[in-house]
mmCIF file of C-alpha atoms in Angstrom:
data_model
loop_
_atom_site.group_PDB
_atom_site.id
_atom_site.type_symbol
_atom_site.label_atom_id
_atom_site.label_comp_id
_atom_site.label_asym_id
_atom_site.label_seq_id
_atom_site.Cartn_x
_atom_site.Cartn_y
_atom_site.Cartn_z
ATOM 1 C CA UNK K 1 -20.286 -13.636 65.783
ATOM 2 C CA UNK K 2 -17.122 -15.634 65.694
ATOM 3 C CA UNK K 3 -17.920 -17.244 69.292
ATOM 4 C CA UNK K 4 -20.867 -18.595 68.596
ATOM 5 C CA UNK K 5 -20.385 -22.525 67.987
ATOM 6 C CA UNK K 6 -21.330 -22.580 64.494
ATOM 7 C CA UNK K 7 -18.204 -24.743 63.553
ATOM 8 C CA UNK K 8 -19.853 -28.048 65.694
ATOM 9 C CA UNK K 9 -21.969 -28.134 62.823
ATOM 10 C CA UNK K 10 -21.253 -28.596 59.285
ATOM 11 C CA UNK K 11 -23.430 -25.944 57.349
ATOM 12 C CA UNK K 12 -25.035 -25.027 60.670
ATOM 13 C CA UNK K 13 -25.831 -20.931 60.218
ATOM 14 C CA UNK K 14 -25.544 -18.200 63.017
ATOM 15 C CA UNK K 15 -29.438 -18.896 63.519
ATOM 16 C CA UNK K 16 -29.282 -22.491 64.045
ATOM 17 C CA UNK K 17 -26.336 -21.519 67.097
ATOM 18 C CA UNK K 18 -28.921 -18.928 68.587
ATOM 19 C CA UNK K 19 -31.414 -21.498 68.481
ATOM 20 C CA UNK K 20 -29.314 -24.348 69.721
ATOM 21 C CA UNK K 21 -28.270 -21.439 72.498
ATOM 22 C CA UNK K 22 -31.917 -20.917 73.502
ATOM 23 C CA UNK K 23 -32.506 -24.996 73.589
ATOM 24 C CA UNK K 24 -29.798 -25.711 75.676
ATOM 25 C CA UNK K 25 -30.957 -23.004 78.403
ATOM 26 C CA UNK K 26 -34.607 -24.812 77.846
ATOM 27 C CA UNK K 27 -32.974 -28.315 78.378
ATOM 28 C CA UNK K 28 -30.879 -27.017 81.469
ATOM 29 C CA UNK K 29 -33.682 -24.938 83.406
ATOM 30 C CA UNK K 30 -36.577 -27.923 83.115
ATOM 31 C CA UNK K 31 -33.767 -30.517 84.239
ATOM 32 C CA UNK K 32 -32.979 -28.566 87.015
ATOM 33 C CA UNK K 33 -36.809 -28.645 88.303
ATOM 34 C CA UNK K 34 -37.086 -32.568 87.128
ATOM 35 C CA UNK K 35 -39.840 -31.397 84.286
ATOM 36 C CA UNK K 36 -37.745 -32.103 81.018
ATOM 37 C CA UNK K 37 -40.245 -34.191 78.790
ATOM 38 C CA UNK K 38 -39.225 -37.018 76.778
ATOM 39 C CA UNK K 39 -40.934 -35.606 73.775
ATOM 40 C CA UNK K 40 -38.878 -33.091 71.773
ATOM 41 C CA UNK K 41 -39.591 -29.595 72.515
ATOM 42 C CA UNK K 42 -40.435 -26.971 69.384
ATOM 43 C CA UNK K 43 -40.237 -23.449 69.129
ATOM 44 C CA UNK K 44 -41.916 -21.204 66.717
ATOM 45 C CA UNK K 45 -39.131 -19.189 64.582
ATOM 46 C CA UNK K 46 -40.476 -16.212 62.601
ATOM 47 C CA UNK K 47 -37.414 -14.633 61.800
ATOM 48 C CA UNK K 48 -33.726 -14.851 61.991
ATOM 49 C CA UNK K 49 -30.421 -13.244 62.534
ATOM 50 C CA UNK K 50 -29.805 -11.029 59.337
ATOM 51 C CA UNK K 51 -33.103 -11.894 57.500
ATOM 52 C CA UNK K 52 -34.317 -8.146 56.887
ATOM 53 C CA UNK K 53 -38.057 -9.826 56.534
ATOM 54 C CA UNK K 54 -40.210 -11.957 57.389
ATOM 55 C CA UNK K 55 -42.780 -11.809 54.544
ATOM 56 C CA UNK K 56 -41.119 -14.043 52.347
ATOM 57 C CA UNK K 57 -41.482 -17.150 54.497
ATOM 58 C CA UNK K 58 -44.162 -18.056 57.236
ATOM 59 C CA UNK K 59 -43.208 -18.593 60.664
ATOM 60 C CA UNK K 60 -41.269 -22.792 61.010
ATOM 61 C CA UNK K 61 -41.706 -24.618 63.621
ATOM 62 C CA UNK K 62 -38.246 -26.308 64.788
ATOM 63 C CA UNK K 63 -37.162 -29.110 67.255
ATOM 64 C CA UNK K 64 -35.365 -27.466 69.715
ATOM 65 C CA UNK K 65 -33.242 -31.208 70.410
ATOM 66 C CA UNK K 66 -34.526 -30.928 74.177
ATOM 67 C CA UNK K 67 -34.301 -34.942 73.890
ATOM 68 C CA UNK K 68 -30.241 -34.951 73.453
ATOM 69 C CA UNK K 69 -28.073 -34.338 76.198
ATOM 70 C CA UNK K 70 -25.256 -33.838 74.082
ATOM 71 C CA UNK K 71 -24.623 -29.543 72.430
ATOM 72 C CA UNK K 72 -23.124 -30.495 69.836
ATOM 73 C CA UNK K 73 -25.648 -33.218 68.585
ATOM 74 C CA UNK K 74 -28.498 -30.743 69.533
ATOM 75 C CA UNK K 75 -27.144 -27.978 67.156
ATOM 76 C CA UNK K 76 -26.657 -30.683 64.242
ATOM 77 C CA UNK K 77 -30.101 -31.626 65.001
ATOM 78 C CA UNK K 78 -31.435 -27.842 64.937
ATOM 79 C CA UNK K 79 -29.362 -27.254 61.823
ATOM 80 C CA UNK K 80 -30.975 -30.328 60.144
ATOM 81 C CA UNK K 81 -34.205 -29.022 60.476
ATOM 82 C CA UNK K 82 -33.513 -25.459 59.151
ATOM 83 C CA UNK K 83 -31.686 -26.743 56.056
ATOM 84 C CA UNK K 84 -34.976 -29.319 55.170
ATOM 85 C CA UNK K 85 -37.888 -27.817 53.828
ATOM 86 C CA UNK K 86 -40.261 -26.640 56.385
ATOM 87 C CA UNK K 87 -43.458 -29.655 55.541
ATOM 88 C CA UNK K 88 -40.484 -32.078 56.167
ATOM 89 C CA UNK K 89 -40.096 -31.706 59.974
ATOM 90 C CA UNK K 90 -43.178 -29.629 60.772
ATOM 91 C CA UNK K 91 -46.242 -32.049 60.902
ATOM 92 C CA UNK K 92 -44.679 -34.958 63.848
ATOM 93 C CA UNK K 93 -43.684 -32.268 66.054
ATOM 94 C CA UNK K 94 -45.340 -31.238 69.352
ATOM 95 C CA UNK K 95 -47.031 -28.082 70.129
ATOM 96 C CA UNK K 96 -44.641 -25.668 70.280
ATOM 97 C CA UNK K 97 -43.474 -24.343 74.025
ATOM 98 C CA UNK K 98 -42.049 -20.818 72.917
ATOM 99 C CA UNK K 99 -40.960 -18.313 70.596
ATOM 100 C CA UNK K 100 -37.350 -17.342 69.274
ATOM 101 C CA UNK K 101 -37.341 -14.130 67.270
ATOM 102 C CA UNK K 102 -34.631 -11.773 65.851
ATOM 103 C CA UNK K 103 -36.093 -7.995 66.712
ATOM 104 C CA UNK K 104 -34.142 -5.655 63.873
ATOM 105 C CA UNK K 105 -31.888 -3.350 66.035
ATOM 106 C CA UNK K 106 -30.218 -0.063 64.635
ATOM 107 C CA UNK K 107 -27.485 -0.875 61.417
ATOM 108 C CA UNK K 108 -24.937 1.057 63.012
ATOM 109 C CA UNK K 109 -24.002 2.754 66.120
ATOM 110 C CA UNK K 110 -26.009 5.179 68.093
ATOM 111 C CA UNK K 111 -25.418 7.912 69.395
ATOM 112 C CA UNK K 112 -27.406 10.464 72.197
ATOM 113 C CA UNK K 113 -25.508 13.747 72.953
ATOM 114 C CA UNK K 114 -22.250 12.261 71.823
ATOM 115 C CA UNK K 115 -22.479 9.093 73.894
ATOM 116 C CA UNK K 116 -22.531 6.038 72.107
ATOM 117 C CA UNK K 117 -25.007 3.413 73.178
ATOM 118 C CA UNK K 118 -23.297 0.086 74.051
ATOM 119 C CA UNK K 119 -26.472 -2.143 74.903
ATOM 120 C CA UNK K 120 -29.352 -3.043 72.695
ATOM 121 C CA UNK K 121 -31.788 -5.326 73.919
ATOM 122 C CA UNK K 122 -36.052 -5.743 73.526
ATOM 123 C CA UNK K 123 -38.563 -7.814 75.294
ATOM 124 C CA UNK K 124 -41.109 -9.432 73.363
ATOM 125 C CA UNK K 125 -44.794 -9.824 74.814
ATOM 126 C CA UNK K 126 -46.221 -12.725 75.758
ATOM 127 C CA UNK K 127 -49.610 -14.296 75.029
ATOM 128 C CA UNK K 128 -52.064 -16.841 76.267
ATOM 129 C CA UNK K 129 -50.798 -20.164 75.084
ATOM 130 C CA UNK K 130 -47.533 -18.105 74.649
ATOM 131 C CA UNK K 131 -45.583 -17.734 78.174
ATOM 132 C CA UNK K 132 -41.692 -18.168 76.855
ATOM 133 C CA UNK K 133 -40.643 -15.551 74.200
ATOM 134 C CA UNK K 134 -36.865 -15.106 72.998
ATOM 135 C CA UNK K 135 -35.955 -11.504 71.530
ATOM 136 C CA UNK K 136 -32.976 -12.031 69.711
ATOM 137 C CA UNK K 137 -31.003 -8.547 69.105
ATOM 138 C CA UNK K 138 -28.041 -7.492 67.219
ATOM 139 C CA UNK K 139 -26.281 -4.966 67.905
ATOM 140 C CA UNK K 140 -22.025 -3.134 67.686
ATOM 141 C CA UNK K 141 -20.697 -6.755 67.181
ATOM 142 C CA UNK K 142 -22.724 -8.659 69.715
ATOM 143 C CA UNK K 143 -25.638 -10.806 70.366
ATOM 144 C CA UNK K 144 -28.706 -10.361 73.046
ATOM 145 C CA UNK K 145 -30.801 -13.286 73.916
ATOM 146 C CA UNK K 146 -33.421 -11.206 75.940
ATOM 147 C CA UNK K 147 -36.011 -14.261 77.204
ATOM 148 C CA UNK K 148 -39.356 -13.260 78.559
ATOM 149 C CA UNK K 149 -42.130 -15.107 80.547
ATOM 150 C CA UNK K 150 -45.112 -15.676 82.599
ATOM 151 C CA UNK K 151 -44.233 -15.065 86.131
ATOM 152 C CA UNK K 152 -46.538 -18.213 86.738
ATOM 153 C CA UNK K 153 -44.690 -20.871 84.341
ATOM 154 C CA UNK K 154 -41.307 -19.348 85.281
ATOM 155 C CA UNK K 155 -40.978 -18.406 88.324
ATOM 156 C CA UNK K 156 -37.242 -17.811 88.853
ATOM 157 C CA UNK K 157 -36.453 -16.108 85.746
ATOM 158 C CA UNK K 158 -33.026 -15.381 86.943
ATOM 159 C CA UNK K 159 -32.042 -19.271 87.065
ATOM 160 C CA UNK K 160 -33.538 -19.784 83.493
ATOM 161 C CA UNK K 161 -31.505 -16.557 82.432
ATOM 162 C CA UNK K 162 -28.072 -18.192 83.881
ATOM 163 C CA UNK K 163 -29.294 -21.408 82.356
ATOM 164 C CA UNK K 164 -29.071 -20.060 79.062
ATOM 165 C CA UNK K 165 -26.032 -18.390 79.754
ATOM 166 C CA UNK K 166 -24.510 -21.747 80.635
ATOM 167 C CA UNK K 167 -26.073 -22.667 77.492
ATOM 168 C CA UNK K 168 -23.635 -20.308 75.376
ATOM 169 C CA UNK K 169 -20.514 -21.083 77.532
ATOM 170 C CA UNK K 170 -20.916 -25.098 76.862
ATOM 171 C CA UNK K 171 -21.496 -24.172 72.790
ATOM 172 C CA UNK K 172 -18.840 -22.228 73.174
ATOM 173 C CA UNK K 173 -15.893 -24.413 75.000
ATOM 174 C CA UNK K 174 -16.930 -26.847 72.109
ATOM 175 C CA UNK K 175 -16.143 -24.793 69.465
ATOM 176 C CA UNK K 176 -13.219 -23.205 70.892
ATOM 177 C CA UNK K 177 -12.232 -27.104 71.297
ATOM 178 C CA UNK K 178 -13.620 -27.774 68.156
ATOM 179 C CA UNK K 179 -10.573 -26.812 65.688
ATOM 180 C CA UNK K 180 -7.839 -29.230 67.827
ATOM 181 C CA UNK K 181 -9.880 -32.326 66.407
ATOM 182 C CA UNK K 182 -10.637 -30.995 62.771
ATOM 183 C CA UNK K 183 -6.967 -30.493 62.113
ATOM 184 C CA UNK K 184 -6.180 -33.780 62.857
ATOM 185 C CA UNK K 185 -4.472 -35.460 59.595
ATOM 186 C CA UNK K 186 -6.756 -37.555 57.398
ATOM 187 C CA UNK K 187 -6.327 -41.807 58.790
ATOM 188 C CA UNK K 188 -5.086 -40.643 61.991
ATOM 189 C CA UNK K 189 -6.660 -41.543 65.204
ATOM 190 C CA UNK K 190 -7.389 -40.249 68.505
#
């Protein structure tokens, strides 16, 4: 958990990183094919990292920040949105173009015949209206972003895959950068 580029973002929880994560692969893959919209892209997000159910809140809808180039103003963005109530943001945003999901994994390690299992991972279905799904797992320490979709819509769901693993490696030379200019004495500047 300590990789993930929560410390770009003031406040900004280990959700709002997964999310930012998942929007940054977005941005990257429909740039690459010249079909990033304008208009801000939205996810539907039943459930997050941690959050042991989903009963006691319906699913948001979040601004993924597709519209900002810049990481590090995306996951501000994405955190701004999951801090505010959810009738603040929800009613100017578009349809939304995918879920992002946490899918409860086992509390502790597993075990078959004395070897430990080292992976956890699920895919999600998708629906009509419903092509792009994110399963987000935990599991011994680590993270899975497991993203699913229509052959049709994605084609080349290997590119998308790396594009949200270059996602994760821009949040995190940010925060890994991040410290250097936050320990920087008070009046100086840079």
């Amino acid at each position: 958990h300590d990789a993930l580029p929560i410390s770009l973002a003031e406040g900004a929880s280990l959700n709002d990183a997964v999310l930012a994560v998942c929007a940054g692969g977005l941005r990257r893959y429909l740039d690459g094919h010249a079909e990033l919209p304008r208009a801000e892209l939205s996810a539907i997000v039943p459930l997050g990292i941690g959050e042991e159910h989903a009963g006691s809140a319906p699913p948001r809808r979040i601004g993924l920040g597709t519209h900002l180039a810049d990481a590090a103003e995306r996951l501000a963005w994405i955190h701004a949105q999951t801090s505010a109530p959810a009738a603040a943001t929800a009613p100017a945003l578009t349809p939304p173009c995918c879920t992002i999901t946490h899918v409860p994994g086992p509390a502790g390690p597993v075990y078959l015949h004395g070897a430990r299992m080292s992976y956890f991972s699920a895919i999600l279905p998708i629906a009509d209206g419903m092509g792009l799904v994110f399963a987000v797992t935990g599991y011994d320490g680590r993270i899975v972003v497991s993203p699913t979709s229509c052959r049709e819509l994605m084609p080349d769901p290997q590119v998308f895959t790396q594009c949200v693993r270059d996602s994760f490696q821009e949040h995190l030379a940010l925060a890994r950068a991040a410290p250097s200019r936050q320990t920087r004495p008070a009046g100086a500047r840079g």
